[in-house]
Coordinates of C-alpha atoms in Angstrom, one line a residue:
Chain N
M1 CA 23.8 -152.2 -89.8
D2 CA 22.9 -150.3 -86.7
Y3 CA 19.2 -150.6 -86.3
S4 CA 19.1 -148.2 -83.4
Q5 CA 19.4 -145.3 -85.8
F6 CA 15.8 -145.8 -86.6
L7 CA 15.0 -144.6 -83.1
S8 CA 15.9 -141.1 -84.3
M9 CA 13.2 -141.4 -86.9
Q10 CA 10.5 -142.2 -84.4
A11 CA 8.3 -139.2 -85.5
E12 CA 8.3 -140.4 -89.1
L13 CA 7.8 -144.0 -88.2
S14 CA 4.9 -143.3 -85.9
L15 CA 3.3 -141.1 -88.5
L16 CA 3.7 -143.8 -91.1
A17 CA 2.0 -146.2 -88.7
V18 CA -0.9 -143.8 -88.4
I19 CA -1.1 -143.6 -92.2
I20 CA -1.1 -147.4 -92.7
V21 CA -3.8 -147.9 -90.0
L22 CA -5.9 -145.3 -91.7
F23 CA -5.3 -146.8 -95.1
V24 CA -6.6 -150.2 -93.9
A25 CA -9.4 -148.7 -92.0
D26 CA -10.5 -146.8 -95.1
L27 CA -11.2 -150.2 -96.8
F28 CA -13.8 -151.1 -94.2
M29 CA -15.2 -147.8 -93.3
S30 CA -15.7 -146.1 -96.6
A31 CA -19.2 -145.3 -97.8
D32 CA -19.5 -147.8 -100.6
N33 CA -19.3 -150.8 -98.2
K34 CA -22.5 -150.0 -96.4
G35 CA -24.8 -149.7 -99.3
G36 CA -23.9 -146.2 -100.1
K37 CA -24.6 -145.0 -96.5
G38 CA -21.9 -142.7 -95.3
V39 CA -19.8 -143.6 -92.3
Y40 CA -18.3 -140.4 -91.0
N41 CA -14.8 -141.4 -90.1
T42 CA -13.6 -138.1 -88.6
P43 CA -13.1 -139.5 -85.0
L44 CA -10.6 -142.2 -86.0
P45 CA -8.1 -140.0 -87.9
V46 CA -8.4 -137.3 -85.2
A47 CA -7.8 -139.8 -82.4
L48 CA -4.8 -141.4 -84.1
L49 CA -3.2 -138.1 -85.0
A50 CA -3.8 -136.8 -81.4
L51 CA -2.1 -140.0 -80.1
H52 CA 0.8 -139.4 -82.5
T53 CA 1.1 -135.8 -81.2
L54 CA 1.1 -136.9 -77.6
F55 CA 3.9 -139.4 -78.5
L56 CA 6.0 -136.6 -80.0
L57 CA 5.3 -134.4 -76.9
Y58 CA 6.4 -137.2 -74.7
S59 CA 9.7 -137.5 -76.5
L60 CA 10.3 -133.8 -75.8
C61 CA 9.5 -133.9 -72.1
P62 CA 12.6 -133.7 -69.9
Q63 CA 13.3 -137.1 -68.5
S64 CA 15.8 -138.4 -66.1
G65 CA 19.1 -139.8 -67.4
S66 CA 20.4 -139.7 -71.0
C67 CA 17.3 -141.3 -72.4
H68 CA 15.9 -138.0 -73.4
H69 CA 18.6 -137.0 -75.8
A70 CA 18.8 -140.5 -77.4
L71 CA 15.2 -140.2 -78.3
S72 CA 14.8 -136.7 -79.6
A73 CA 18.2 -136.1 -81.2
G74 CA 20.2 -138.2 -83.6
S75 CA 20.9 -139.0 -87.2
A76 CA 20.2 -141.9 -89.6
F77 CA 21.5 -143.1 -93.0
G78 CA 24.9 -141.6 -92.5
G79 CA 23.8 -138.1 -91.8
M80 CA 21.1 -137.9 -94.5
F81 CA 18.5 -137.6 -91.8
L82 CA 19.1 -135.4 -88.8
S83 CA 16.8 -135.0 -85.9
T84 CA 17.2 -132.4 -83.2
P85 CA 14.8 -131.3 -80.4
M86 CA 14.1 -128.2 -82.5
T87 CA 12.8 -130.2 -85.5
T88 CA 10.7 -132.1 -83.1
I89 CA 9.1 -128.9 -81.8
V90 CA 8.3 -127.8 -85.3
K91 CA 6.9 -131.2 -86.2
L92 CA 4.7 -131.0 -83.1
T93 CA 3.4 -127.6 -84.3
L94 CA 2.6 -128.9 -87.8
N95 CA 0.9 -131.9 -86.1
L96 CA -1.3 -129.5 -84.1
G97 CA -2.1 -127.6 -87.3
T98 CA -3.1 -130.8 -89.1
L99 CA -5.3 -131.8 -86.2
I100 CA -7.1 -128.5 -86.4
V101 CA -7.5 -128.9 -90.2
F102 CA -9.0 -132.4 -89.7
L103 CA -11.4 -131.1 -87.1
M104 CA -12.7 -128.3 -89.3
A105 CA -13.0 -130.6 -92.4
H106 CA -15.8 -132.7 -90.9
R107 CA -18.8 -130.9 -92.3
W108 CA -17.2 -130.4 -95.7
L109 CA -16.3 -134.1 -95.9
S110 CA -19.8 -135.2 -94.9
R111 CA -21.2 -133.6 -98.1
E112 CA -22.8 -136.0 -100.6
E113 CA -20.1 -135.9 -103.2
N114 CA -17.2 -136.1 -100.7
L115 CA -18.5 -139.1 -98.7
V116 CA -16.5 -141.7 -100.8
K117 CA -13.4 -139.5 -100.8
Q118 CA -13.0 -139.0 -97.0
G119 CA -10.3 -141.6 -96.6
E120 CA -8.3 -140.1 -99.4
F121 CA -8.4 -136.7 -97.8
Y122 CA -6.9 -137.9 -94.6
I123 CA -4.2 -140.0 -96.2
I124 CA -3.1 -137.4 -98.7
T125 CA -2.9 -134.8 -96.0
L126 CA -0.9 -137.0 -93.7
F127 CA 1.5 -137.8 -96.6
T128 CA 2.1 -134.1 -97.1
L129 CA 2.9 -133.9 -93.4
L130 CA 5.3 -136.8 -93.8
G131 CA 7.0 -135.0 -96.6
M132 CA 7.4 -131.9 -94.4
Y133 CA 8.9 -134.1 -91.7
F134 CA 11.5 -135.4 -94.0
M135 CA 12.2 -132.0 -95.5
M136 CA 12.8 -130.4 -92.1
S137 CA 15.0 -133.3 -90.9
S138 CA 17.1 -133.5 -94.0
G139 CA 20.9 -133.4 -93.9
H140 CA 21.3 -134.1 -97.6
F141 CA 19.9 -132.5 -100.7
L142 CA 18.3 -135.8 -101.9
M143 CA 16.3 -136.2 -98.7
F144 CA 15.4 -132.5 -98.9
F145 CA 14.2 -132.8 -102.4
I146 CA 12.2 -136.0 -101.9
G147 CA 10.6 -134.4 -98.8
L148 CA 9.8 -131.2 -100.7
E149 CA 8.1 -133.0 -103.5
L150 CA 6.2 -135.4 -101.1
A151 CA 5.0 -132.2 -99.4
S152 CA 3.9 -130.3 -102.6
V153 CA 2.6 -132.9 -105.2
P154 CA -0.1 -134.3 -103.0
I155 CA -1.2 -130.8 -102.1
S156 CA -2.1 -130.2 -105.7
A157 CA -4.3 -133.3 -105.6
L158 CA -6.0 -131.8 -102.5
V159 CA -6.5 -128.5 -104.2
A160 CA -8.4 -130.3 -107.0
F161 CA -10.4 -132.2 -104.4
D162 CA -13.8 -130.6 -105.4
K163 CA -14.0 -132.5 -108.6
Y164 CA -17.2 -130.9 -109.9
R165 CA -16.3 -127.3 -109.1
Y166 CA -14.4 -125.6 -111.9
E167 CA -12.5 -123.2 -109.7
S168 CA -10.9 -126.1 -107.8
A169 CA -9.5 -127.5 -111.0
E170 CA -8.2 -124.1 -112.3
A171 CA -6.6 -123.5 -108.9
A172 CA -4.9 -126.9 -109.0
A173 CA -3.7 -126.3 -112.6
K174 CA -2.1 -123.0 -111.6
F175 CA -0.6 -124.6 -108.5
I176 CA 0.9 -127.7 -110.1
L177 CA 2.4 -125.9 -113.1
L178 CA 4.2 -123.4 -110.9
A179 CA 5.2 -126.0 -108.3
L180 CA 6.8 -128.0 -111.1
F181 CA 8.5 -125.0 -112.5
S182 CA 9.9 -124.0 -109.2
A183 CA 10.9 -127.6 -108.4
S184 CA 12.9 -127.8 -111.7
L185 CA 14.6 -124.4 -111.0
L186 CA 15.5 -125.7 -107.5
L187 CA 16.8 -129.0 -109.0
Y188 CA 19.0 -127.1 -111.4
G189 CA 20.4 -124.9 -108.6
V190 CA 21.2 -128.0 -106.5
S191 CA 23.0 -129.6 -109.5
L192 CA 25.2 -126.4 -109.8
I193 CA 25.9 -126.5 -106.1
Y194 CA 26.9 -130.2 -106.4
G195 CA 29.1 -129.4 -109.4
C196 CA 31.0 -126.7 -107.4
S197 CA 31.4 -128.5 -104.1
G198 CA 31.3 -132.2 -104.9
S199 CA 29.0 -133.1 -102.1
L200 CA 25.3 -133.0 -101.4
Y201 CA 25.5 -133.2 -97.6
F202 CA 24.8 -129.8 -96.1
A203 CA 27.6 -130.2 -93.6
D204 CA 30.2 -131.3 -96.1
I205 CA 29.4 -128.5 -98.6
S206 CA 30.4 -126.0 -95.9
R207 CA 33.5 -128.1 -94.8
F208 CA 35.0 -128.9 -98.2
F209 CA 34.3 -125.9 -100.2
P210 CA 37.2 -123.5 -100.1
S211 CA 36.1 -120.4 -102.0
V212 CA 33.0 -119.1 -103.6
D213 CA 32.7 -118.7 -107.4
A214 CA 29.9 -117.3 -109.6
L215 CA 28.5 -120.7 -110.4
F216 CA 28.0 -121.6 -106.8
L217 CA 26.2 -118.3 -106.2
L218 CA 24.0 -118.9 -109.3
G219 CA 23.2 -122.3 -107.8
V220 CA 22.2 -120.7 -104.5
A221 CA 20.1 -118.1 -106.4
F222 CA 18.2 -120.9 -108.3
F223 CA 17.7 -122.6 -105.0
V224 CA 16.3 -119.5 -103.3
A225 CA 14.0 -118.9 -106.2
G226 CA 12.6 -122.4 -105.9
M227 CA 12.0 -122.0 -102.2
G228 CA 10.5 -118.6 -102.8
F229 CA 7.8 -120.2 -104.8
K230 CA 7.0 -122.6 -102.0
L231 CA 6.9 -119.8 -99.5
S232 CA 5.0 -117.5 -101.9
L233 CA 7.4 -114.6 -101.4
V234 CA 7.0 -111.6 -103.7
P235 CA 8.0 -111.8 -106.7
F236 CA 7.2 -115.5 -106.7
H237 CA 3.7 -115.1 -105.3
L238 CA 1.5 -114.9 -108.3
W239 CA 0.0 -118.3 -107.9
T240 CA -1.0 -117.8 -104.3
A241 CA -4.2 -115.8 -104.5
D242 CA -5.7 -117.8 -107.3
T243 CA -4.9 -121.1 -105.7
Y244 CA -6.1 -120.0 -102.3
Q245 CA -9.4 -118.8 -103.7
G246 CA -10.1 -121.8 -105.8
A247 CA -9.1 -124.5 -103.4
P248 CA -11.6 -125.9 -100.8
T249 CA -11.3 -123.7 -97.7
V250 CA -10.0 -126.5 -95.6
V251 CA -7.1 -127.1 -98.1
T252 CA -6.5 -123.4 -98.2
A253 CA -6.0 -123.4 -94.5
H254 CA -3.6 -126.3 -94.7
L255 CA -1.7 -124.6 -97.6
S256 CA -1.4 -121.3 -95.9
V257 CA 0.0 -122.5 -92.6
L258 CA 1.7 -125.9 -92.7
S259 CA 3.6 -126.0 -96.0
K260 CA 4.7 -122.4 -95.5
G261 CA 6.0 -123.0 -92.0
A262 CA 7.9 -126.2 -92.9
A263 CA 9.5 -124.4 -95.9
A264 CA 10.5 -121.4 -93.8
F265 CA 12.2 -123.6 -91.1
T266 CA 14.0 -125.7 -93.7
L267 CA 15.2 -122.6 -95.5
L268 CA 16.7 -121.2 -92.3
S269 CA 18.4 -124.5 -91.3
I270 CA 19.9 -124.9 -94.8
L271 CA 21.1 -121.3 -95.0
I272 CA 22.8 -121.7 -91.6
H273 CA 24.9 -124.5 -93.2
F274 CA 25.7 -122.2 -96.2
S275 CA 26.9 -119.3 -94.0
F276 CA 30.4 -120.7 -93.7
N277 CA 31.6 -118.2 -96.2
E278 CA 31.4 -114.4 -95.8
I279 CA 30.5 -113.7 -99.4
I280 CA 27.5 -116.2 -99.3
F281 CA 26.4 -114.8 -96.0
Q282 CA 26.4 -111.2 -97.3
A283 CA 24.7 -112.2 -100.6
W284 CA 22.0 -114.2 -98.8
N285 CA 21.3 -111.3 -96.4
E286 CA 21.1 -108.8 -99.3
V287 CA 18.7 -111.0 -101.3
F288 CA 16.4 -111.7 -98.4
V289 CA 16.1 -108.1 -97.3
W290 CA 14.5 -107.3 -100.5
L291 CA 12.4 -110.4 -100.7
I292 CA 11.1 -109.7 -97.1
I293 CA 10.3 -106.1 -97.7
A294 CA 8.6 -106.8 -101.1
S295 CA 6.5 -109.6 -99.5
I296 CA 5.4 -107.6 -96.6
T297 CA 4.6 -104.4 -98.5
V298 CA 3.0 -106.0 -101.7
G299 CA 1.0 -108.5 -99.6
N300 CA -0.4 -105.7 -97.5
L301 CA -1.2 -103.3 -100.3
F302 CA -3.0 -106.0 -102.4
A303 CA -4.9 -107.2 -99.3
I304 CA -6.6 -103.9 -98.9
R305 CA -8.4 -104.1 -102.3
Q306 CA -9.7 -107.6 -101.9
R307 CA -13.5 -108.3 -101.6
N308 CA -13.3 -112.1 -101.4
L309 CA -12.3 -113.3 -98.0
K310 CA -10.1 -116.2 -99.2
R311 CA -8.2 -114.0 -101.6
F312 CA -7.8 -111.5 -98.7
M313 CA -6.4 -114.2 -96.5
A314 CA -4.0 -115.2 -99.4
F315 CA -2.5 -111.7 -99.5
S316 CA -2.4 -111.6 -95.7
A317 CA -0.5 -114.9 -95.8
I318 CA 2.0 -113.4 -98.3
S319 CA 2.7 -110.6 -95.9
Q320 CA 2.8 -113.0 -92.9
A321 CA 5.4 -115.1 -94.8
G322 CA 7.5 -112.0 -95.0
Y323 CA 7.4 -111.6 -91.2
L324 CA 8.0 -115.3 -90.7
I325 CA 11.3 -115.3 -92.6
L326 CA 12.4 -111.9 -91.2
P327 CA 14.6 -113.8 -88.6
I328 CA 16.5 -115.3 -91.5
L329 CA 18.5 -112.1 -91.7
G330 CA 21.6 -112.9 -89.7
G331 CA 20.6 -116.5 -89.1
T332 CA 21.2 -116.3 -85.4
A333 CA 20.0 -118.8 -82.7
Q334 CA 17.7 -116.0 -81.4
G335 CA 16.3 -115.8 -84.9
M336 CA 15.5 -119.5 -85.0
S337 CA 13.7 -119.4 -81.7
S338 CA 11.7 -116.3 -82.7
M339 CA 10.8 -117.9 -86.1
V340 CA 9.5 -121.1 -84.4
Y341 CA 7.5 -119.1 -81.9
Y342 CA 6.1 -117.0 -84.6
L343 CA 5.1 -120.2 -86.5
I344 CA 3.3 -121.6 -83.5
V345 CA 1.3 -118.4 -82.9
Y346 CA 0.6 -118.0 -86.7
T347 CA -0.7 -121.6 -86.8
V348 CA -3.4 -121.1 -84.2
A349 CA -4.3 -117.6 -85.3
N350 CA -4.6 -118.3 -89.0
L351 CA -6.2 -121.6 -88.6
G352 CA -8.7 -120.1 -86.2
A353 CA -9.6 -117.4 -88.8
F354 CA -9.9 -120.1 -91.5
A355 CA -12.1 -122.3 -89.2
V356 CA -14.6 -119.4 -88.9
I357 CA -14.5 -118.7 -92.6
N358 CA -15.0 -122.4 -93.4
T359 CA -17.9 -123.0 -91.0
I360 CA -19.7 -119.9 -92.4
E361 CA -19.0 -121.0 -96.0
Q362 CA -20.3 -124.5 -95.2
H363 CA -23.5 -123.2 -93.6
S364 CA -24.4 -120.3 -95.8
G365 CA -22.0 -120.4 -98.9
K366 CA -21.0 -116.8 -98.4
L367 CA -17.4 -115.7 -98.9
L368 CA -17.4 -112.0 -99.6
I369 CA -16.5 -109.4 -97.0
D370 CA -19.7 -107.6 -97.6
D371 CA -21.6 -110.7 -96.7
Y372 CA -20.1 -110.5 -93.2
N373 CA -22.0 -107.2 -92.6
G374 CA -24.0 -107.5 -89.4
L375 CA -22.5 -110.9 -88.5
Y376 CA -22.2 -109.8 -84.8
R377 CA -26.0 -109.6 -84.5
T378 CA -26.7 -113.1 -85.7
N379 CA -23.5 -115.1 -84.7
P380 CA -21.8 -113.1 -81.9
K381 CA -19.5 -116.0 -80.8
L382 CA -18.1 -116.6 -84.3
S383 CA -17.5 -113.0 -85.0
F384 CA -15.8 -112.5 -81.6
L385 CA -13.5 -115.4 -82.3
L386 CA -12.7 -114.1 -85.8
T387 CA -11.9 -110.7 -84.2
L388 CA -9.5 -112.3 -81.8
C389 CA -7.7 -114.2 -84.5
L390 CA -7.4 -111.1 -86.7
F391 CA -6.1 -109.0 -83.8
S392 CA -3.6 -111.7 -83.2
L393 CA -2.5 -111.7 -86.8
A394 CA -2.2 -108.0 -86.8
G395 CA -0.2 -108.0 -83.5
I396 CA -2.4 -106.2 -81.0
P397 CA -0.9 -106.4 -77.5
P398 CA -2.8 -108.7 -75.2
F399 CA -2.9 -111.5 -77.8
A400 CA -0.1 -113.9 -78.8
G401 CA 0.5 -112.3 -82.1
F402 CA 2.0 -109.2 -80.4
F403 CA 4.6 -111.2 -78.6
S404 CA 5.5 -113.3 -81.7
K405 CA 6.0 -110.1 -83.8
F406 CA 7.9 -108.5 -81.0
F407 CA 10.4 -111.4 -80.8
V408 CA 10.8 -111.5 -84.6
F409 CA 11.5 -107.8 -84.7
M410 CA 13.9 -108.1 -81.7
A411 CA 15.9 -110.9 -83.5
A412 CA 16.2 -108.8 -86.7
F413 CA 17.1 -105.7 -84.7
S414 CA 19.8 -107.3 -82.7
A415 CA 21.2 -108.8 -85.9
G416 CA 21.7 -105.2 -87.0
W417 CA 18.8 -104.7 -89.5
H418 CA 17.3 -101.6 -88.0
W419 CA 15.8 -100.0 -91.1
V420 CA 14.2 -103.3 -92.2
V421 CA 12.5 -103.5 -88.8
L422 CA 11.3 -100.0 -89.2
V423 CA 9.7 -100.8 -92.6
A424 CA 8.1 -103.9 -91.1
L425 CA 6.7 -101.8 -88.2
I426 CA 5.1 -99.4 -90.6
N427 CA 3.6 -102.3 -92.5
T428 CA 2.1 -103.6 -89.3
V429 CA 0.1 -100.4 -89.0
I430 CA -1.1 -100.9 -92.6
S431 CA -2.1 -104.5 -91.9
L432 CA -4.0 -103.3 -88.8
Y433 CA -6.1 -101.2 -91.2
Y434 CA -7.3 -104.0 -93.4
Y435 CA -7.8 -106.5 -90.6
L436 CA -10.0 -103.9 -89.0
L437 CA -12.0 -103.6 -92.2
I438 CA -13.4 -107.1 -91.5
V439 CA -14.0 -106.3 -87.9
K440 CA -15.9 -103.2 -88.9
A441 CA -18.0 -105.2 -91.4
M442 CA -19.0 -107.6 -88.6
Y443 CA -19.7 -105.2 -85.8
I444 CA -20.7 -101.8 -87.3
L445 CA -22.0 -102.1 -90.8
P446 CA -25.7 -103.0 -91.0
S447 CA -27.1 -105.5 -93.4
E448 CA -30.5 -106.3 -94.7
T449 CA -29.7 -110.0 -95.4
P450 CA -27.3 -111.0 -92.7
I451 CA -26.0 -114.6 -92.4
S452 CA -28.7 -116.5 -90.5
P453 CA -27.7 -117.8 -87.0
F454 CA -26.5 -121.4 -86.9
R455 CA -24.7 -123.8 -84.6
S456 CA -21.6 -125.4 -86.0
D457 CA -20.9 -129.1 -85.6
R458 CA -18.9 -130.3 -82.5
Y459 CA -15.7 -131.0 -84.4
T460 CA -15.5 -127.4 -85.7
R461 CA -16.3 -126.2 -82.2
A462 CA -13.4 -128.2 -80.8
A463 CA -11.1 -126.7 -83.5
L464 CA -12.3 -123.2 -82.6
F465 CA -11.8 -123.9 -78.9
I466 CA -8.1 -125.0 -79.5
C467 CA -7.5 -121.9 -81.6
L468 CA -9.1 -119.6 -79.0
A469 CA -7.1 -121.1 -76.2
G470 CA -3.9 -120.8 -78.3
V471 CA -4.5 -117.2 -79.2
I472 CA -5.1 -116.2 -75.6
L473 CA -2.8 -118.5 -73.7
L474 CA 0.3 -118.4 -75.9
G475 CA 0.7 -114.8 -75.2
L476 CA 0.5 -115.2 -71.5
V477 CA 2.7 -118.3 -71.1
G478 CA 6.0 -116.7 -71.4
S479 CA 8.0 -119.8 -70.6
L480 CA 7.3 -121.2 -74.0
Y481 CA 9.7 -118.9 -75.8
T482 CA 12.4 -119.6 -73.2
Y483 CA 11.8 -123.3 -73.6
I484 CA 12.2 -123.1 -77.4
D485 CA 15.2 -120.9 -77.0
T486 CA 17.2 -123.6 -75.2
F487 CA 17.1 -125.8 -78.3
S488 CA 17.8 -123.3 -81.1
F489 CA 21.0 -123.1 -83.0
G490 CA 22.4 -120.6 -85.5
V491 CA 25.4 -119.2 -87.2
Chain X
M1 CA 37.3 -137.6 -124.3
I2 CA 34.5 -135.0 -124.6
Q3 CA 35.1 -131.9 -122.4
I4 CA 32.7 -131.1 -119.6
E5 CA 31.9 -127.7 -121.1
Y6 CA 30.1 -129.3 -124.0
F7 CA 27.7 -131.3 -121.7
L8 CA 27.0 -128.2 -119.6
F9 CA 26.4 -126.2 -122.8
V10 CA 23.7 -128.7 -123.9
S11 CA 22.1 -128.8 -120.4
A12 CA 22.0 -125.0 -120.2
I13 CA 20.4 -124.7 -123.6
M14 CA 17.8 -127.3 -122.5
M15 CA 17.2 -125.5 -119.3
F16 CA 16.6 -122.1 -120.8
A17 CA 14.6 -123.5 -123.8
G18 CA 12.4 -125.1 -121.1
I19 CA 12.0 -121.7 -119.3
Y20 CA 11.2 -120.0 -122.6
G21 CA 8.7 -122.7 -123.5
F22 CA 7.0 -122.4 -120.1
I23 CA 6.5 -118.7 -120.6
T24 CA 5.4 -118.7 -124.2
R25 CA 3.3 -121.9 -124.8
K26 CA -0.4 -121.7 -124.6
S27 CA -1.3 -125.4 -124.3
T28 CA -0.8 -126.8 -120.8
L29 CA 0.5 -130.0 -122.3
A30 CA 3.2 -128.1 -124.1
I31 CA 4.0 -126.3 -120.8
L32 CA 4.4 -129.7 -119.1
L33 CA 6.8 -130.8 -121.9
S34 CA 8.8 -127.6 -121.3
I35 CA 9.0 -128.5 -117.6
E36 CA 10.2 -132.0 -118.4
L37 CA 13.0 -130.4 -120.5
M38 CA 14.1 -128.3 -117.5
L39 CA 14.1 -131.3 -115.2
N40 CA 16.1 -133.3 -117.6
A41 CA 18.6 -130.5 -118.0
A42 CA 19.2 -130.7 -114.2
D43 CA 19.5 -134.5 -114.4
I44 CA 22.1 -134.3 -117.2
N45 CA 24.1 -131.9 -115.0
F46 CA 24.0 -134.3 -112.1
A47 CA 25.2 -137.2 -114.2
V48 CA 28.0 -135.2 -115.9
F49 CA 29.3 -133.7 -112.7
N50 CA 29.4 -137.1 -111.1
R51 CA 31.1 -138.9 -114.1
L52 CA 33.7 -136.3 -114.9
L53 CA 34.4 -134.3 -111.8
Y54 CA 33.7 -136.7 -108.8
P55 CA 34.0 -140.2 -110.2
N56 CA 34.6 -141.8 -106.7
G57 CA 30.9 -141.7 -105.6
H58 CA 27.5 -142.2 -107.1
E59 CA 25.7 -139.4 -105.4
G60 CA 24.9 -137.5 -108.6
L61 CA 23.7 -140.6 -110.5
F62 CA 21.4 -141.5 -107.6
F63 CA 20.1 -138.0 -107.5
A64 CA 19.4 -138.1 -111.3
I65 CA 17.4 -141.4 -110.9
F66 CA 15.3 -140.0 -108.0
G67 CA 14.8 -136.8 -110.1
I68 CA 13.4 -138.8 -113.0
A69 CA 11.1 -140.8 -110.7
I70 CA 9.8 -137.7 -109.0
A71 CA 9.3 -136.0 -112.4
A72 CA 7.2 -139.0 -113.5
A73 CA 5.0 -138.7 -110.4
E74 CA 4.5 -135.0 -110.8
S75 CA 3.5 -135.4 -114.5
A76 CA 1.0 -138.0 -113.6
V77 CA -0.7 -135.7 -111.1
A78 CA -0.5 -132.7 -113.5
I79 CA -2.1 -134.7 -116.4
A80 CA -4.9 -135.9 -114.1
I81 CA -5.6 -132.2 -113.3
M82 CA -5.5 -131.3 -117.0
I83 CA -8.1 -134.1 -117.7
N84 CA -10.3 -132.7 -115.0
I85 CA -10.1 -129.2 -116.7
Y86 CA -10.8 -130.7 -120.1
R87 CA -14.0 -132.3 -118.8
Q88 CA -15.3 -128.9 -117.7
L89 CA -14.0 -126.6 -120.5
Q90 CA -13.4 -129.0 -123.5
N91 CA -10.1 -127.1 -123.8
I92 CA -6.8 -127.1 -122.0
S93 CA -5.4 -123.8 -123.2
V94 CA -4.0 -121.5 -120.5
D95 CA -5.9 -118.6 -122.1
Q96 CA -9.1 -120.2 -120.8
L97 CA -8.0 -120.4 -117.1
T98 CA -9.0 -116.9 -116.4
K99 CA -12.0 -117.2 -114.0
M100 CA -9.9 -116.1 -111.0
K101 CA -7.6 -113.2 -111.4
W102 CA -6.2 -110.2 -109.4

């Protein structure tokens, strides 16, 4: 056996090392051990995860000699596990997102009822991250399925994390039942694909399968339906708003960005393998056109009528998922780089918005949009930051969101989908309207009982600072897109 | 030897009985049972395809084994959540899970 293949799994192995260290540390640092007095162990997981992120970043840096490619590209287990520089970039993005989630979780985790559960939160979150890693690097349906389940089952435990709050349990029930349903649809689809092609390797399916029959198409349809649930595309979106509203805000942030981004990238890389055949390629484009248009439009229209900020962000996330998978049309290399760039920008902007929502909820318990009236008078910095993040989500020029939307539209346009881009552009204007509703509430509308001024803890401030820097700088550093573009691959 | 169509017929009936049950049942436990039916239909498919069409490898059988293991893990988490709901509502009917809607 060639042990050097484990080198290509360096990201997974180093994450596993982080998990094991945290697991052992939790034994000694948990609250029960010190006579019930809480030990806030935020610094340790954050430091370890930052170290892991730096390690991944190091493996991406251009180095002299052939060492670079040996480290960041390769395969293991006979092609079941594939690692490319592109997957490493996406893993790095998800790492950064998890880091921000850990930072903003500090105050929520230092509550009385959560003190004993801190370690569980970090470990479960990191396991979902590990599942996403395996899902994105999979070259075989078995690896893909295990990764997908490792990424979605622990999330339902996270959604139910607030044990004594009824909404949390209801959200978790809705999430786990639909996640199981979609997983079984997906599994049935994979079994049909296996029956038609005789192989479960993505590369072999395209190589050995001569023609397309109805059963294969049915299998792909089940597969797309299963992935649609994970990505919360319309018409598979009905769990989204309820789960987002009921889950703890930190978990909602994790759910809205990380699992969605990983699923979108996996979907694109699998569909690129399926595009060997003209019929499949046509069918997939036709299905996704309608899924994308429905997601963007329905997400936008339902977001307008929401009063609860977390439900609002849920519908905004549905419509953002539509933009995120817009480059799937055509499946070009340009599409992949624009999708990854969009994911990076979406991560910082959405997590920034959630960090503000979370810190306000933790300090005042308020979640309705009407409660945000007059926020600018009492908390000017927070409202300014929320404004920047919402502008970036809406795609207003100086911020990163504009460029990411521009690249996504450009990719779909050059693949020949002009009218879809037109519909998406019209929807951008609608989305601007409802994002501005919140800005209006914060700056213009007066309030008799505004949220009182407070100073958030230093971990939340660090998370907010990272998001602020990301929203402003990512738009200005143009070389990032070029850098991503050198690694992308497509049909 | 039994034709492959018979096996696939059984698994398709199981699959769609599961989907029907998922949509119509009121108790969350019955819904979980329906989901198990769907997962097992997919597992039957894997085993049958492997045995009758591609007998040279074991890919399908391994997939079925992993599918069973993952289904067990999922049910464990789902039942834990149901217990949590029962503690708060003294009921696990889906009709009661209506606090958040629209």
